[in-house]
C-alpha positions as a printed NumPy array, in Angstrom:
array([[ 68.806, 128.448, 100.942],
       [ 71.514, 128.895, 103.033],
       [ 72.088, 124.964, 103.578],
       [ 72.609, 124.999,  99.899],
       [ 74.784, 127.494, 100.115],
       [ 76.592, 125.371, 103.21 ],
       [ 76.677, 122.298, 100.862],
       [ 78.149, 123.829,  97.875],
       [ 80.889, 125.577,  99.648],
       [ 82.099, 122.03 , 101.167],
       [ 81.532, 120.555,  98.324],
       [ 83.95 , 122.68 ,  96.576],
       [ 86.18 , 122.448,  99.698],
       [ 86.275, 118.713,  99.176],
       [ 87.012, 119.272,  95.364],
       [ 89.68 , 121.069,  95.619],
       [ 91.061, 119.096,  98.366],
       [ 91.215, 116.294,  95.84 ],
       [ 92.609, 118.429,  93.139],
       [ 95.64 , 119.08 ,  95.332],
       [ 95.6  , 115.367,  96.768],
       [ 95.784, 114.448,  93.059],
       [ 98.563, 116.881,  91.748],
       [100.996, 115.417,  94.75 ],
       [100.06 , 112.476,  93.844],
       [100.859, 113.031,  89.952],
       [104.543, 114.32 ,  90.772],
       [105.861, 110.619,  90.648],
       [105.643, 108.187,  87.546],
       [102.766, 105.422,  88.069],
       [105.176, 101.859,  88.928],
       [101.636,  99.819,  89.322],
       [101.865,  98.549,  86.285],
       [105.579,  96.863,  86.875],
       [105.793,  93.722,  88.409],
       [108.627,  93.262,  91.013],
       [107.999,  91.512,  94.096],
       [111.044,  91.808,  96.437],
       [111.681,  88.882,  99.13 ],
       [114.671,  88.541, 101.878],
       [116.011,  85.495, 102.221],
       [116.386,  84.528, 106.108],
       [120.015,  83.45 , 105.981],
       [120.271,  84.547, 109.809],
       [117.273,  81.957, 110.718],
       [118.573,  79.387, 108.138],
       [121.75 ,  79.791, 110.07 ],
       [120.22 ,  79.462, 113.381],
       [117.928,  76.688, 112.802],
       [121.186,  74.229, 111.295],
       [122.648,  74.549, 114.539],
       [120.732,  71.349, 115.319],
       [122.734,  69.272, 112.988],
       [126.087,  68.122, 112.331],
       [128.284,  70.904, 111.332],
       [129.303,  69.054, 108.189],
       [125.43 ,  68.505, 107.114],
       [124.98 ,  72.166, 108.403],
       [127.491,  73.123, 106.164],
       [126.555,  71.705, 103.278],
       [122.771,  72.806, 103.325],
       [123.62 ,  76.124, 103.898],
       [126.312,  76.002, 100.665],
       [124.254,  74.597,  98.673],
       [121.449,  77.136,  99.211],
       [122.984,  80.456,  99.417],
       [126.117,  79.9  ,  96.976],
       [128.292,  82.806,  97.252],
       [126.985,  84.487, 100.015],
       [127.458,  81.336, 102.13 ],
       [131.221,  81.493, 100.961],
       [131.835,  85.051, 101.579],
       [130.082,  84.657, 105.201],
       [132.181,  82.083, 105.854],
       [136.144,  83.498, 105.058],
       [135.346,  87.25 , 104.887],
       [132.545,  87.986, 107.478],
       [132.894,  85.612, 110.6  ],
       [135.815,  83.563, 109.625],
       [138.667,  83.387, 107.616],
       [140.025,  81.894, 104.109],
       [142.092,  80.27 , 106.043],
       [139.284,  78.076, 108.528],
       [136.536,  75.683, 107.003],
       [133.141,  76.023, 106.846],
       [133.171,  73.797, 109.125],
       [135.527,  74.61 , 111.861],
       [133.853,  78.075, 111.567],
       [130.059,  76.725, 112.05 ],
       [131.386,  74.675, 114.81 ],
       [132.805,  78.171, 116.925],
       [129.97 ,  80.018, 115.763],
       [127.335,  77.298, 117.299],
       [129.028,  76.942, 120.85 ],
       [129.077,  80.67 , 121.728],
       [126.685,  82.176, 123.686],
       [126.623,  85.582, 122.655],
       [125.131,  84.442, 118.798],
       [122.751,  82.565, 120.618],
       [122.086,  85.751, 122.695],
       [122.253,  88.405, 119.311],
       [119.782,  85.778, 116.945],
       [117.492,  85.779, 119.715],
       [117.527,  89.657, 120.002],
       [117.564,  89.846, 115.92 ],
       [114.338,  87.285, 116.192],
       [112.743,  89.586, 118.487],
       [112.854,  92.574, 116.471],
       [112.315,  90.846, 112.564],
       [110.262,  88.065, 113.215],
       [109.071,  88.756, 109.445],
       [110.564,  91.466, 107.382],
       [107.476,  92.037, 105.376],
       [107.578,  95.594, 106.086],
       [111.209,  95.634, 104.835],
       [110.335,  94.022, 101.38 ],
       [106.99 ,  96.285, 100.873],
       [109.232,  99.446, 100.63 ],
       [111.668,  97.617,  98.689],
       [109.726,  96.505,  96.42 ],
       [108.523,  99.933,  95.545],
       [112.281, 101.216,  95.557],
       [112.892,  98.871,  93.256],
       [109.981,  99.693,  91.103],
       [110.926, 102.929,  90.624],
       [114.463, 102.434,  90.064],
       [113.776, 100.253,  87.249],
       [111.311, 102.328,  85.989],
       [113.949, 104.924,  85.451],
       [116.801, 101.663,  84.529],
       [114.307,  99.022,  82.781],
       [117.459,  97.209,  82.05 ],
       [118.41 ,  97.294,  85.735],
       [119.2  ,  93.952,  87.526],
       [117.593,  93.236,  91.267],
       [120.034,  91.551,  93.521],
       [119.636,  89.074,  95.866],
       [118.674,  90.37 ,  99.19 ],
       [119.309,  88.091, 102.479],
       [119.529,  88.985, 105.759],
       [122.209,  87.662, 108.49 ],
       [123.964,  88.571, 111.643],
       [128.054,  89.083, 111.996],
       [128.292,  90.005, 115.077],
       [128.083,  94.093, 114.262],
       [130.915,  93.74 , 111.256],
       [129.106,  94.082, 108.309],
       [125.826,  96.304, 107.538],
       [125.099,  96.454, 103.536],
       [128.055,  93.894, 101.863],
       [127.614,  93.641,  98.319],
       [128.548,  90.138,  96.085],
       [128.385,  88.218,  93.294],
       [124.557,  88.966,  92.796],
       [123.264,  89.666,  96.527],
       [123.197,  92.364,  98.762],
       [122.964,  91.615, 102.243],
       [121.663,  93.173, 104.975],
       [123.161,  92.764, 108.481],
       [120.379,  92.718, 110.831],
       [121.879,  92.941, 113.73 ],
       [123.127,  96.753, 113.068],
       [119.697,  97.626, 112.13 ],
       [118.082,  96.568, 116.088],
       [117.22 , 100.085, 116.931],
       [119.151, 102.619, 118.527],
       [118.835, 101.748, 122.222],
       [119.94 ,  98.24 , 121.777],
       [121.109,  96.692, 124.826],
       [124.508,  95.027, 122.294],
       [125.503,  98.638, 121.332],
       [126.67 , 100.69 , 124.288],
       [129.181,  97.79 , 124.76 ],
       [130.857,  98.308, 120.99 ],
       [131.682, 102.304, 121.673],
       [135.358, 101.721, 120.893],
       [134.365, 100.264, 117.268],
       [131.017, 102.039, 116.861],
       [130.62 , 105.419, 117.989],
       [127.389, 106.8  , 119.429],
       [127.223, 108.983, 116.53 ],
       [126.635, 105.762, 114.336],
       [125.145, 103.598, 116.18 ],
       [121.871, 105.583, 116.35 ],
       [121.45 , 105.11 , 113.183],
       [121.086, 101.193, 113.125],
       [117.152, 102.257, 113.412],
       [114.852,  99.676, 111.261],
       [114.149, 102.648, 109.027],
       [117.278, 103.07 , 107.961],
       [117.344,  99.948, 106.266],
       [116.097, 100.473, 102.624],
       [117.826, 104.202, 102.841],
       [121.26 , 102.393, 103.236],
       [120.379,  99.369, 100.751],
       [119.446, 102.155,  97.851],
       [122.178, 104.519,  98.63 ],
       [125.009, 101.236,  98.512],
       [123.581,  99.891,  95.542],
       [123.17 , 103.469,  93.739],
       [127.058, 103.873,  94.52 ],
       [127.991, 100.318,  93.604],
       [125.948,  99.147,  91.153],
       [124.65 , 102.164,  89.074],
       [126.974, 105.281,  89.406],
       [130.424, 104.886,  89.49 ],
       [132.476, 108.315,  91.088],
       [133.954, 110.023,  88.811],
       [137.91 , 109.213,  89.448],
       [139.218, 111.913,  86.847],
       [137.793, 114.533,  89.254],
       [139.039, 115.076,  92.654],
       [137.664, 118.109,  93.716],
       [135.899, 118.744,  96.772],
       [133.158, 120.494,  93.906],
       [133.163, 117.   ,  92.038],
       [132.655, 115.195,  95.253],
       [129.747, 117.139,  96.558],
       [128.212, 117.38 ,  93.228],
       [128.717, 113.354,  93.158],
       [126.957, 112.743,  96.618],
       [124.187, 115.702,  95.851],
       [123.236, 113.202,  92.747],
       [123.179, 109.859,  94.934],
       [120.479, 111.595,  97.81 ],
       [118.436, 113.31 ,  94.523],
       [118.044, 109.939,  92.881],
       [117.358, 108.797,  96.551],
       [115.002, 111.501,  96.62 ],
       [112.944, 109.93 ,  93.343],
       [112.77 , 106.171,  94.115],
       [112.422, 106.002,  97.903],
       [109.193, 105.72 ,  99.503],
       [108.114, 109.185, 100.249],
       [107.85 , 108.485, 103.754],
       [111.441, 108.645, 104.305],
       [112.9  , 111.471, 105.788],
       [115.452, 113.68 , 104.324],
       [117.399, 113.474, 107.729],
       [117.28 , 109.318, 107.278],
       [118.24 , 109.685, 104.192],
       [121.408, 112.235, 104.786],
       [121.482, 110.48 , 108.653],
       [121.092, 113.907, 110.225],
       [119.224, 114.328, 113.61 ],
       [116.116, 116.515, 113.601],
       [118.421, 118.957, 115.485],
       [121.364, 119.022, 112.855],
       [119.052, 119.295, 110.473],
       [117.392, 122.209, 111.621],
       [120.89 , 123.902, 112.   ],
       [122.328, 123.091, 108.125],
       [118.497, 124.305, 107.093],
       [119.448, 127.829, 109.497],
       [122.94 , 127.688, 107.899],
       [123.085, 127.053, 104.832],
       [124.162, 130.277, 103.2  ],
       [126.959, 130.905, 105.885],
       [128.139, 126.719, 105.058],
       [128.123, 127.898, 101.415],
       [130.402, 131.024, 102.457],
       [132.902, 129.007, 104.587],
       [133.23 , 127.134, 101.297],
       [133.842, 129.842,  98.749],
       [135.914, 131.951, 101.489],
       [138.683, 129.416, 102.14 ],
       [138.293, 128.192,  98.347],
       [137.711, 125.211,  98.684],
       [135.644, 123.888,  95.836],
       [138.183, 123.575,  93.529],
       [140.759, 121.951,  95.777],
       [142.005, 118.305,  95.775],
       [143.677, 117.934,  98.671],
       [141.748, 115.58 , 100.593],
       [143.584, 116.802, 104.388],
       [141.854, 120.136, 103.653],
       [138.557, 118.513, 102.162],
       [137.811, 116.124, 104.029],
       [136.24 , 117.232, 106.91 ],
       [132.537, 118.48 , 104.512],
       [132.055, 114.849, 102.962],
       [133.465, 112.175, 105.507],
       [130.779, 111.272, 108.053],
       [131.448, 112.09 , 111.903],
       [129.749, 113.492, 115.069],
       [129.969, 117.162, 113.922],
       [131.968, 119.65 , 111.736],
       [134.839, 120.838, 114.319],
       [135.179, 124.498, 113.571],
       [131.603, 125.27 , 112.686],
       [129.143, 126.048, 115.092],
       [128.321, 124.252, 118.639],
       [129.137, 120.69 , 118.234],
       [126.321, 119.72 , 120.037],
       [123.931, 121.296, 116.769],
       [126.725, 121.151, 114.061],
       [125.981, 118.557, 110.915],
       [128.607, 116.548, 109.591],
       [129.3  , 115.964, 105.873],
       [128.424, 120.049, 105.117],
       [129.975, 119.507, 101.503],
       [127.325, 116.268, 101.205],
       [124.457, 118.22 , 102.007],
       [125.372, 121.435,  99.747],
       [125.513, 119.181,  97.151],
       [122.292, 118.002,  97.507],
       [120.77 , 121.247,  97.797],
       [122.657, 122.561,  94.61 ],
       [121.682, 119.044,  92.176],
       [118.173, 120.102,  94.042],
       [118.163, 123.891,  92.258],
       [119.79 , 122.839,  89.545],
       [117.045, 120.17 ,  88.387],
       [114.038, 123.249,  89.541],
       [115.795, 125.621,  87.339],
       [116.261, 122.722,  84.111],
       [113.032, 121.199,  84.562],
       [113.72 , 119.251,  81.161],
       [116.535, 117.762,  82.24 ],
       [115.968, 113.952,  83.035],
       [116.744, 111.995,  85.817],
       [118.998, 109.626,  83.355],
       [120.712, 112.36 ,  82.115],
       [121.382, 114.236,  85.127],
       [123.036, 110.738,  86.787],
       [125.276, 110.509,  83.331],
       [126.294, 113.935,  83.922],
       [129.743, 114.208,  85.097],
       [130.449, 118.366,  84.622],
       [130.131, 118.956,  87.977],
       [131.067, 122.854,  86.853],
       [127.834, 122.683,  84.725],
       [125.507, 121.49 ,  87.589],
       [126.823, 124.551,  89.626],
       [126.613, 127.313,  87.078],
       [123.053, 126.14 ,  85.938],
       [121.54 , 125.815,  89.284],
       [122.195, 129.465,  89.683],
       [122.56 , 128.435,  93.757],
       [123.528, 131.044,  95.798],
       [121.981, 130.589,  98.732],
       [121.182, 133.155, 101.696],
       [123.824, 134.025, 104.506],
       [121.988, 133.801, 107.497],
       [123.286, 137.121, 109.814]])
């Protein structure tokens, strides 16, 4: 008797286990059933592997095959309009330190299948909200730390070499261009975060340019990390996403009501000038002013409006996704969330 007892109680344990497993599940729209199948294009080995041949042939392979990225590597990246293909393949080839970074870059992505999985899924999602949506061309390449996420005429690269994990040997020596603060975010996880947040920014939502105020702006950037929120893989963290550490992110979590205060006390939402503004959505170390730098978050404005777009979808749970990106009334957003959050004594 009492093993039956035993038996039904886990087996109601189990059940309801799988109820709960199920309803988590259920929160996000079923993407199976789309068929996208995401592949980078090595550009970086391509570009490596060339190095072999005359720079004229070299050059003309590596034109023919990757169009207008090849052009826009060429005078914009790594050279200039005003050198060759050519004459820039030819300096690129004798140096030592590309040599030096594709090896490193090799070492760390000798596939990127890991890479394409979660952007595949990214991608499902995003045109599962956007059916009409149109999937660039993604290929990877190395420019010797000057370009991370560039954006052309149908492709969206992705430089690997800013993505070799924060303790890279290359990176201490760059300081002066890339601070630490930076830097140690060039983690391979970062990778589809920063490809969906550049194309949501480029390609899908375009700022609103009639509204300037700091309100506007967080409102704005609260939208991008939501929709971030919907299509990423739900692995990702919400510090990857915002680029927070785990210890400015525990502080903006602590301080959130006193970060909305600061806000409303020096009236600030409704201002345009950007001397004043600034310093809540432009990335740095810390906020100066706010707390021990060492804990502080940067871009305070950024993450309020997140949290707001956040309350504001809980409290209008019939507003859509589609409708809340086409939704410039930054005003509205506010009053409707009803966000006042807690001031934290």
């Amino acid at each position: 008797m009492n093993y039956n007892v035993k038996s039904y109680q886990i087996y109601l344990f189990f059940l309801c286990a799988l109820v709960i497993f199920s309803c988590k599940q259920s929160k996000r729209p079923d993407v199976s059933g789309i068929k996208i199948a995401i592949k980078i294009q090595r550009f970086d080995q391509d570009l490596y592997q060339n190095r072999t041949k005359r720079a004229q042939e070299a050059d003309s392979l590596l034109t023919k095959k990757y169009g207008a990225f090849y052009g826009d590597f060429i005078t914009r990246m790594v050279g200039t309009p005003n050198l060759s293909g050519v004459e820039v393949l030819k300096n690129l080839y004798k140096g030592k330190a590309y040599a030096d970074l594709q090896h490193e870059v090799d070492s760390v992505y000798p596939k990127l299948d890991q890479v394409e999985s979660e952007l595949t899924e990214t991608f499902q999602y995003i045109r599962y909200y956007y059916p009409k949506v149109k999937i660039p061309r993604f290929i990877s390449f190395l420019s010797g730390f000057a370009y991370q996420i560039p954006i052309g005429e149908n492709y969206m690269g992705i430089g690997l070499d800013m993505f070799l994990g924060k303790d890279s040997k290359f990176y201490p020596a760059l300081i002066q261009s890339i601070p630490r603060y930076q830097s140690r975010r060039f983690e391979p996880s970062y990778i589809v975060p920063r490809i969906t947040e550049e194309f949501a920014k480029e390609e899908l939502f375009k700022p609103n340019d009639e509204d300037q105020t700091l309100l506007s702006q967080m409102i704005y950037q609260g939208k991008i990390l939501y929709f971030m929120d919907q299509v990423l893989p739900e692995h990702v963290s919400d510090s990857v996403k915002i680029g927070y550490t785990a210890r400015q992110m525990a502080w903006v979590k602590k301080f959130e009501g006193n970060i909305w205060g600061v806000l409303l006390e020096k009236e600030l939402l409704y201002n345009t000038d950007f001397r004043k503004i600034q310093v809540y959505i432009t990335d740095g170390p810390y906020t100066v002013g706010l707390g021990d730098k060492t804990e502080s978050a940067p871009k305070l404005g950024v993450w309020i409006g997140w949290q707001m777009v956040k309350k504001y979808m809980a409290e209008n749970p019939k507003v859509t996704l589609q409708h809340l990106m086409a939704d410039n009334d930054a005003q509205k957003i506010l009053t409707k969330s009803k966000y006042k959050p807690k001031i934290k004594e």
